[in-house]
Amino acid sequence: MTRRAKADVLIVGGGLGGVSAALTAARLGARVVLVEELDWLGGQLTAQGVPLDEHPWVELGVGSKSYLALRDAIREHYFRFYPVTPAARAEHPFNPGMGNVGTLCCEPKVAVRVIEALLGPYESRGLLTVMRGWRALAADVVGDRITGVAFAEVASGQRRTIEARIVVDATETGDLLELAGVEHVLGGEARIDTGEPNALDVADPFDQQAATWCMALDYLPDEDHTIEKPARYQEFRELKLDCWPNRQFHWTVSDHVTHKPLARRLFAGDTDAPYLFDLWHARRIAWRRNFAPGSYPSDISIANWPQMDYWLRPLVGVSAEAQAEALQECRQFSLAFLYWMQTEAPRLDGGQGYRGLRPRGDVLGTADGLAKQVYFREGRRIMAEFTVLEQHVGVSARPGADAAERFHDSVGIGAYRIDLHPPTSRARDTVDIDSFPFEIPLGALIPVRTDNLIPACKNIGTTRITSGAYRVHPVEWSIGEAAGALAATCSRLNLPPRAIRANARRLEDFQQLMMDLGAPIRWPVFGALTPSTRRGYRPPVTDHATAG
């Protein structure tokens, strides 16, 4: 028997975009149901184990106020419940792991607890219902509207259908677009269609960015935590990307801008210095010296390194059986690299292997040290009323310009390089180029046909090229915030999303609402932004040895 329930807003997917959408819609008084297949909310920050990738102005308070509140709450959680040393408390900004990809590298479990706390008041008020452990099976569609989505509980197989005025797709790979027959794009577009300098010569839906199955590790040099040798280890260790000078399981990779070799070993040395540009420090999520002596036996780091980029087969747009096989292969690929690090990696002292590397599944809520979910860098994208192109945000694609395109319908801001990891079509190079700090146009959140679906993460109207800049944590949060506000507004007014954008007064009112919520729709103009804005945004470390 299938149970049925109703809501103003149904959000399918509990990643950062889904969480942000749920918080915003509930804050505006909508009755919201948030459905997530996993037991953790937070997506790439938590279940996928990827520390925050952010723009360099985030500590200046530039960005969504609700996103900044999430960051503040993470730090406050550490200060209240962890034995943070007085010296670390005095540091500004406090960075729990002192990872060098950003100023807030934290443990995924901490982020999960904070997200739960943020959602709690809305659950208590009855505005928000969170269904964990439910998978979307099918969408009921009448004409150009989705009337409901059917779910199955992963553990029991129990069925439930949720009906809603507005449906938000916040799945990691745009799964609801496929289920509901919403027009979408997958993989790489052709240059003749988009005019983008870095687009493909011929469109290819299976030309998809590499995914990574991240893992958490600590290091106990006097112990041996070598894992069982993966069955396909020899095969994996011999693989070589066309654009890299050595085998993939190697410390030397290539800079995809200059094509010069770059050496990024695991450890640059054992030192008290908080920042070292090696693989270990890139996404370190717990620096033991930030906490009382004995609290952590070792630093803890997230392995999300270029040597783990899985490009052998596409993960999206294939059969369920093919996807399951590819996901299993991706897991084994990450474990194979761990085994190489434990047994063969050349050490600075002339030895081989770091046998003290210990998988920390407890950090990620798993048994084997791998994340609950693979890190998807791209998925299906809606065919939208407006599509963001490389010409709108890419520095080299905007000769003579000193900023990104200014969109009349902007509903948020973001900044990140156009960063595409090795594609499943490995015969060509990656894309890693400068982009300007950019805006999020409302038109990219509106499908060309479906009346009541809103995307809330990587599935907005970008191209394969521009998705490389719009996919990171703070941008996904801002997309979700705009999606949640749009969903609540359309539910209250009983209007389709396109009616908000099509009417100048409604659009102006909605943009004012976003600003009232604390979500800026334009980049501020002040001295701290000027030099980087002219050159295009570059993160602190610009090679793929640490880029996400």
mmCIF file of C-alpha atoms in Angstrom, residues 11 17-27 30 32-34 119 122 128 130 480 484:
data_model
loop_
_atom_site.group_PDB
_atom_site.id
_atom_site.type_symbol
_atom_site.label_atom_id
_atom_site.label_comp_id
_atom_site.label_asym_id
_atom_site.label_seq_id
_atom_site.Cartn_x
_atom_site.Cartn_y
_atom_site.Cartn_z
ATOM 1 C CA ILE A 11 12.491 18.978 -2.169
ATOM 2 C CA GLY A 17 21.300 22.962 -2.215
ATOM 3 C CA GLY A 18 18.423 20.931 -0.800
ATOM 4 C CA VAL A 19 19.167 21.945 2.781
ATOM 5 C CA SER A 20 19.420 25.610 1.829
ATOM 6 C CA ALA A 21 16.184 25.410 -0.170
ATOM 7 C CA ALA A 22 14.379 23.740 2.738
ATOM 8 C CA LEU A 23 15.597 26.299 5.267
ATOM 9 C CA THR A 24 14.610 29.209 3.052
ATOM 10 C CA ALA A 25 11.183 27.902 2.017
ATOM 11 C CA ALA A 26 10.301 27.020 5.619
ATOM 12 C CA ARG A 27 11.584 30.394 6.800
ATOM 13 C CA ALA A 30 5.878 27.151 3.270
ATOM 14 C CA VAL A 32 8.130 21.661 3.143
ATOM 15 C CA VAL A 33 8.985 17.981 2.757
ATOM 16 C CA LEU A 34 12.696 17.240 2.238
ATOM 17 C CA LEU A 119 16.707 22.483 10.499
ATOM 18 C CA TYR A 122 11.357 24.331 11.496
ATOM 19 C CA LEU A 128 9.455 20.967 7.703
ATOM 20 C CA VAL A 130 12.648 15.427 6.672
ATOM 21 C CA GLY A 480 19.369 26.361 -3.195
ATOM 22 C CA GLY A 484 13.678 27.725 -1.887
#
